[in-house]
Amino acid sequence: MTKISTELFEIAQPVWNLSYQHPFITELAAGKLPLEKFRYYLKQDRYYLEQFGDLHEKIAQLIDNPADKEILLVGANDMHDGELDIRNTMFQEIGITADEIKSTPIAPTAYSYVTHMNYELTNGTTASAVAALLPCYWLYSEIGHRLINAQSPVPIYQEWLDSYASTEFDGGTNQMVQLIDHLSEQADSAERAQIKDSFLKSSNYELNFWQMAYTMENWAG
Ligand SMILES: Cc1ncc(C[n+]2csc(CCO)c2C)c(N)n1
């Protein structure tokens, strides 16, 4: 049977292409993205990253195989020491304070994306829960590679781009890809469909996340 990661990569291409072309990304690379949209993104992303790290730990508890479990636990750790550390530096650079983070409501799309990941954790299978996490790694890795020579004229935008084009980051993505293949080895066709659905939903939420930041989305009331 075809590896599930091969199928996931294929089915995601149309929606991933929309992310590559999204004005949030193209303007960020060109240095034309208004800083207030980037600030908005960072604040919403902080909430997402915290939840994302916790989800690794919760999914790890469902896994018996020590090597597979370890991938998720290392992922959770790297997130806390890596991604969130970089963010703390960025917050200082552009003056996002702890108070500002605390008083920022979670926007609808960030909320829906995290809700989807939690839904897969409680109602799906271990593999479909991991599939919900995977586009985060894989799409950002693809974006990083596409923009490796971009050299955004805005230093903080370049800093953001650099963090996703590193070989270290590729290692984490590859591990997660291997994990989903391993967890899906015994999956029947119904479970494979569920995994694809979970992965595609997260891929759509990744696209919506750029749009959320670009339009500075808010609740109506
Ligand atoms: C909405 C959203 N999606 C993906 C990432 C990227 N990302 C977040 S955690 C992680 C794993 C390794 O650090 C990666 C790649 C993001 N920042 N925000």
Short mmCIF file of C-alpha atoms and ligand atoms in Angstrom, two decimals:
data_model
loop_
_atom_site.label_atom_id
_atom_site.label_comp_id
_atom_site.label_asym_id
_atom_site.label_seq_id
_atom_site.Cartn_x
_atom_site.Cartn_y
_atom_site.Cartn_z
CA MET A 1 0.00 0.00 0.00
CA THR A 2 1.18 3.55 -0.77
CA LYS A 3 2.66 5.30 2.24
CA ILE A 4 0.05 7.60 3.72
CA SER A 5 2.50 10.52 3.70
CA THR A 6 2.77 10.27 -0.10
CA GLU A 7 -0.99 10.53 -0.38
CA LEU A 8 -1.21 13.34 2.18
CA PHE A 9 1.41 15.38 0.34
CA GLU A 10 -0.50 14.97 -2.93
CA ILE A 11 -3.94 15.86 -1.63
CA ALA A 12 -2.63 18.95 0.17
CA GLN A 13 -1.01 20.57 -2.87
CA PRO A 14 -3.99 22.70 -4.03
CA VAL A 15 -4.53 24.21 -0.57
CA TRP A 16 -0.79 24.54 0.19
CA ASN A 17 -0.36 26.41 -3.10
CA LEU A 18 -2.87 28.96 -1.87
CA SER A 19 -0.71 29.43 1.25
CA TYR A 20 2.46 29.99 -0.82
CA GLN A 21 0.65 32.70 -2.77
CA HIS A 22 -1.13 34.28 0.17
CA PRO A 23 -0.44 38.03 0.47
CA PHE A 24 0.61 37.56 4.11
CA ILE A 25 3.51 35.41 2.86
CA THR A 26 4.36 37.29 -0.33
CA GLU A 27 4.27 40.68 1.40
CA LEU A 28 6.27 39.35 4.34
CA ALA A 29 8.99 38.11 1.98
CA ALA A 30 8.97 41.40 0.06
CA GLY A 31 9.03 43.45 3.27
CA LYS A 32 5.67 45.04 2.45
CA LEU A 33 3.49 43.45 5.11
CA PRO A 34 2.15 46.07 7.53
CA LEU A 35 3.77 45.47 10.92
CA GLU A 36 0.39 45.55 12.72
CA LYS A 37 -0.64 42.41 10.77
CA PHE A 38 2.57 40.64 11.75
CA ARG A 39 2.08 41.67 15.38
CA TYR A 40 -1.46 40.33 15.24
CA TYR A 41 -0.18 37.04 13.78
CA LEU A 42 2.45 36.64 16.51
CA LYS A 43 -0.06 37.20 19.29
CA GLN A 44 -2.56 34.67 17.90
CA ASP A 45 0.23 32.26 17.11
CA ARG A 46 1.43 32.33 20.68
CA TYR A 47 -1.87 30.86 21.81
CA TYR A 48 -1.70 28.29 19.02
CA LEU A 49 1.89 27.27 19.89
CA GLU A 50 1.10 26.71 23.55
CA GLN A 51 -1.83 24.48 22.70
CA PHE A 52 0.16 22.75 19.99
CA GLY A 53 2.92 21.83 22.46
CA ASP A 54 0.38 20.50 24.97
CA LEU A 55 -1.25 18.39 22.26
CA HIS A 56 2.07 16.63 21.59
CA GLU A 57 2.19 15.61 25.23
CA LYS A 58 -1.42 14.44 25.29
CA ILE A 59 -1.04 12.37 22.12
CA ALA A 60 2.25 10.91 23.42
CA GLN A 61 0.31 9.46 26.36
CA LEU A 62 -1.75 7.36 23.92
CA ILE A 63 1.30 5.75 22.34
CA ASP A 64 3.05 2.65 23.71
CA ASN A 65 5.93 2.32 21.26
CA PRO A 66 8.83 4.12 22.98
CA ALA A 67 10.42 5.50 19.79
CA ASP A 68 7.12 6.93 18.54
CA LYS A 69 6.29 8.36 21.96
CA GLU A 70 9.71 10.00 22.07
CA ILE A 71 9.18 11.82 18.76
CA LEU A 72 6.18 13.61 20.25
CA LEU A 73 7.84 14.33 23.58
CA VAL A 74 10.92 15.74 21.85
CA GLY A 75 8.56 17.77 19.65
CA ALA A 76 6.87 19.23 22.72
CA ASN A 77 10.21 20.07 24.28
CA ASP A 78 11.69 21.62 21.15
CA MET A 79 8.60 23.75 20.85
CA HIS A 80 8.96 25.13 24.34
CA ASP A 81 12.72 25.69 23.99
CA GLY A 82 12.80 26.66 20.33
CA GLU A 83 9.72 28.17 18.74
CA LEU A 84 8.46 29.88 21.88
CA ASP A 85 11.95 31.18 22.74
CA ILE A 86 12.33 32.77 19.33
CA ARG A 87 8.93 34.31 19.83
CA ASN A 88 9.88 35.82 23.17
CA THR A 89 12.82 37.57 21.49
CA MET A 90 10.56 38.76 18.68
CA PHE A 91 7.98 40.05 21.16
CA GLN A 92 10.66 42.16 22.81
CA GLU A 93 11.89 43.45 19.47
CA ILE A 94 8.50 44.78 18.48
CA GLY A 95 7.24 45.66 21.92
CA ILE A 96 4.56 43.05 22.51
CA THR A 97 4.16 42.95 26.27
CA ALA A 98 2.84 40.19 28.54
CA ASP A 99 -0.16 42.41 29.30
CA GLU A 100 -0.93 42.83 25.61
CA ILE A 101 -0.80 39.04 25.11
CA LYS A 102 -3.07 38.49 28.11
CA SER A 103 -5.64 41.01 26.96
CA THR A 104 -5.79 39.78 23.33
CA PRO A 105 -8.88 37.65 22.70
CA ILE A 106 -8.32 34.41 20.78
CA ALA A 107 -9.61 35.05 17.24
CA PRO A 108 -12.20 32.73 15.63
CA THR A 109 -9.81 30.97 13.22
CA ALA A 110 -7.09 30.31 15.83
CA TYR A 111 -9.81 28.97 18.10
CA SER A 112 -11.26 26.73 15.38
CA TYR A 113 -7.86 25.35 14.39
CA VAL A 114 -7.01 24.40 17.98
CA THR A 115 -10.53 23.00 18.45
CA HIS A 116 -10.03 20.77 15.40
CA MET A 117 -6.78 19.37 16.82
CA ASN A 118 -8.46 18.69 20.15
CA TYR A 119 -11.43 17.10 18.40
CA GLU A 120 -9.12 14.62 16.68
CA LEU A 121 -7.46 13.87 20.01
CA THR A 122 -10.74 13.06 21.76
CA ASN A 123 -12.83 11.64 18.89
CA GLY A 124 -10.34 10.43 16.30
CA THR A 125 -7.56 7.85 16.36
CA THR A 126 -3.96 8.41 17.44
CA ALA A 127 -2.96 8.63 13.77
CA SER A 128 -5.70 11.15 12.90
CA ALA A 129 -4.65 13.27 15.92
CA VAL A 130 -1.04 13.27 14.67
CA ALA A 131 -2.31 14.06 11.15
CA ALA A 132 -3.90 17.22 12.55
CA LEU A 133 -0.44 18.37 13.79
CA LEU A 134 1.48 17.51 10.66
CA PRO A 135 0.64 20.37 8.25
CA CYS A 136 2.07 22.78 10.80
CA TYR A 137 5.52 21.22 10.37
CA TRP A 138 5.33 20.25 6.76
CA LEU A 139 3.78 23.38 5.26
CA TYR A 140 6.13 25.72 7.14
CA SER A 141 9.08 23.62 6.03
CA GLU A 142 7.93 23.93 2.40
CA ILE A 143 7.44 27.67 2.81
CA GLY A 144 10.90 27.97 4.40
CA HIS A 145 12.50 26.19 1.45
CA ARG A 146 10.66 28.21 -1.13
CA LEU A 147 11.71 31.46 0.54
CA ILE A 148 15.24 30.47 1.47
CA ASN A 149 16.72 33.17 -0.80
CA ALA A 150 14.02 35.77 -0.16
CA GLN A 151 16.01 38.17 2.07
CA SER A 152 13.13 40.25 3.36
CA PRO A 153 14.24 43.86 3.85
CA VAL A 154 12.49 43.90 7.24
CA PRO A 155 14.86 42.19 9.74
CA ILE A 156 12.13 40.69 11.94
CA TYR A 157 10.41 39.19 8.87
CA GLN A 158 13.73 37.68 7.81
CA GLU A 159 14.21 36.33 11.33
CA TRP A 160 10.83 34.62 11.03
CA LEU A 161 11.70 33.18 7.60
CA ASP A 162 15.11 31.96 8.81
CA SER A 163 13.54 29.98 11.63
CA TYR A 164 11.73 27.75 9.12
CA ALA A 165 14.52 27.19 6.61
CA SER A 166 16.96 25.47 8.97
CA THR A 167 18.11 21.85 8.61
CA GLU A 168 17.29 21.37 12.29
CA PHE A 169 13.69 22.19 11.53
CA ASP A 170 13.67 19.74 8.57
CA GLY A 171 14.70 16.97 10.99
CA GLY A 172 11.58 17.50 13.12
CA THR A 173 9.36 17.54 10.04
CA ASN A 174 10.86 14.27 8.76
CA GLN A 175 10.33 12.59 12.10
CA MET A 176 6.67 13.57 12.14
CA VAL A 177 6.25 12.30 8.57
CA GLN A 178 7.79 8.96 9.57
CA LEU A 179 5.56 8.87 12.64
CA ILE A 180 2.36 9.23 10.64
CA ASP A 181 3.53 6.50 8.24
CA HIS A 182 4.28 4.18 11.13
CA LEU A 183 1.01 4.86 12.97
CA SER A 184 -0.95 4.32 9.74
CA GLU A 185 0.63 0.99 8.78
CA GLN A 186 -2.30 -1.06 10.09
CA ALA A 187 -5.04 1.46 9.27
CA ASP A 188 -8.00 0.21 7.24
CA SER A 189 -9.49 2.31 4.47
CA ALA A 190 -11.96 4.05 6.83
CA GLU A 191 -9.15 5.14 9.14
CA ARG A 192 -6.98 6.23 6.20
CA ALA A 193 -9.87 8.44 5.06
CA GLN A 194 -10.14 9.90 8.55
CA ILE A 195 -6.39 10.65 8.62
CA LYS A 196 -6.59 12.41 5.25
CA ASP A 197 -9.61 14.40 6.36
CA SER A 198 -7.85 15.52 9.55
CA PHE A 199 -4.71 16.49 7.62
CA LEU A 200 -6.65 18.39 4.98
CA LYS A 201 -8.65 20.29 7.59
CA SER A 202 -5.43 21.44 9.28
CA SER A 203 -4.02 22.40 5.88
CA ASN A 204 -7.09 24.55 5.32
CA TYR A 205 -6.75 26.06 8.78
CA GLU A 206 -3.14 26.96 8.00
CA LEU A 207 -4.39 28.90 4.98
CA ASN A 208 -7.15 30.50 7.04
CA PHE A 209 -4.58 31.48 9.66
CA TRP A 210 -2.77 33.76 7.16
CA GLN A 211 -6.10 35.22 6.13
CA MET A 212 -7.08 35.73 9.78
CA ALA A 213 -3.88 37.72 10.37
CA TYR A 214 -4.10 39.60 7.09
CA THR A 215 -7.65 40.79 7.80
CA MET A 216 -6.98 41.04 11.56
CA GLU A 217 -10.08 38.93 12.11
CA ASN A 218 -12.22 39.45 15.18
CA TRP A 219 -15.42 38.19 16.74
CA ALA A 220 -18.45 40.23 15.69
CA GLY A 221 -19.59 40.78 19.23
C1 LIG B 1 -0.42 28.46 12.78
C2 LIG B 1 0.98 27.95 12.75
N1 LIG B 1 1.24 26.84 12.06
C3 LIG B 1 2.49 26.37 12.02
C4 LIG B 1 3.51 27.01 12.68
C5 LIG B 1 4.91 26.47 12.62
N2 LIG B 1 5.28 25.69 13.75
C6 LIG B 1 4.78 25.85 14.95
S1 LIG B 1 5.38 24.73 16.06
C7 LIG B 1 6.28 23.97 14.95
C8 LIG B 1 7.07 22.76 15.28
C9 LIG B 1 8.50 22.99 15.53
O1 LIG B 1 8.82 24.15 16.13
C10 LIG B 1 6.13 24.61 13.73
C11 LIG B 1 6.80 24.23 12.53
C12 LIG B 1 3.20 28.16 13.40
N3 LIG B 1 4.14 28.84 14.07
N4 LIG B 1 1.93 28.62 13.42
#
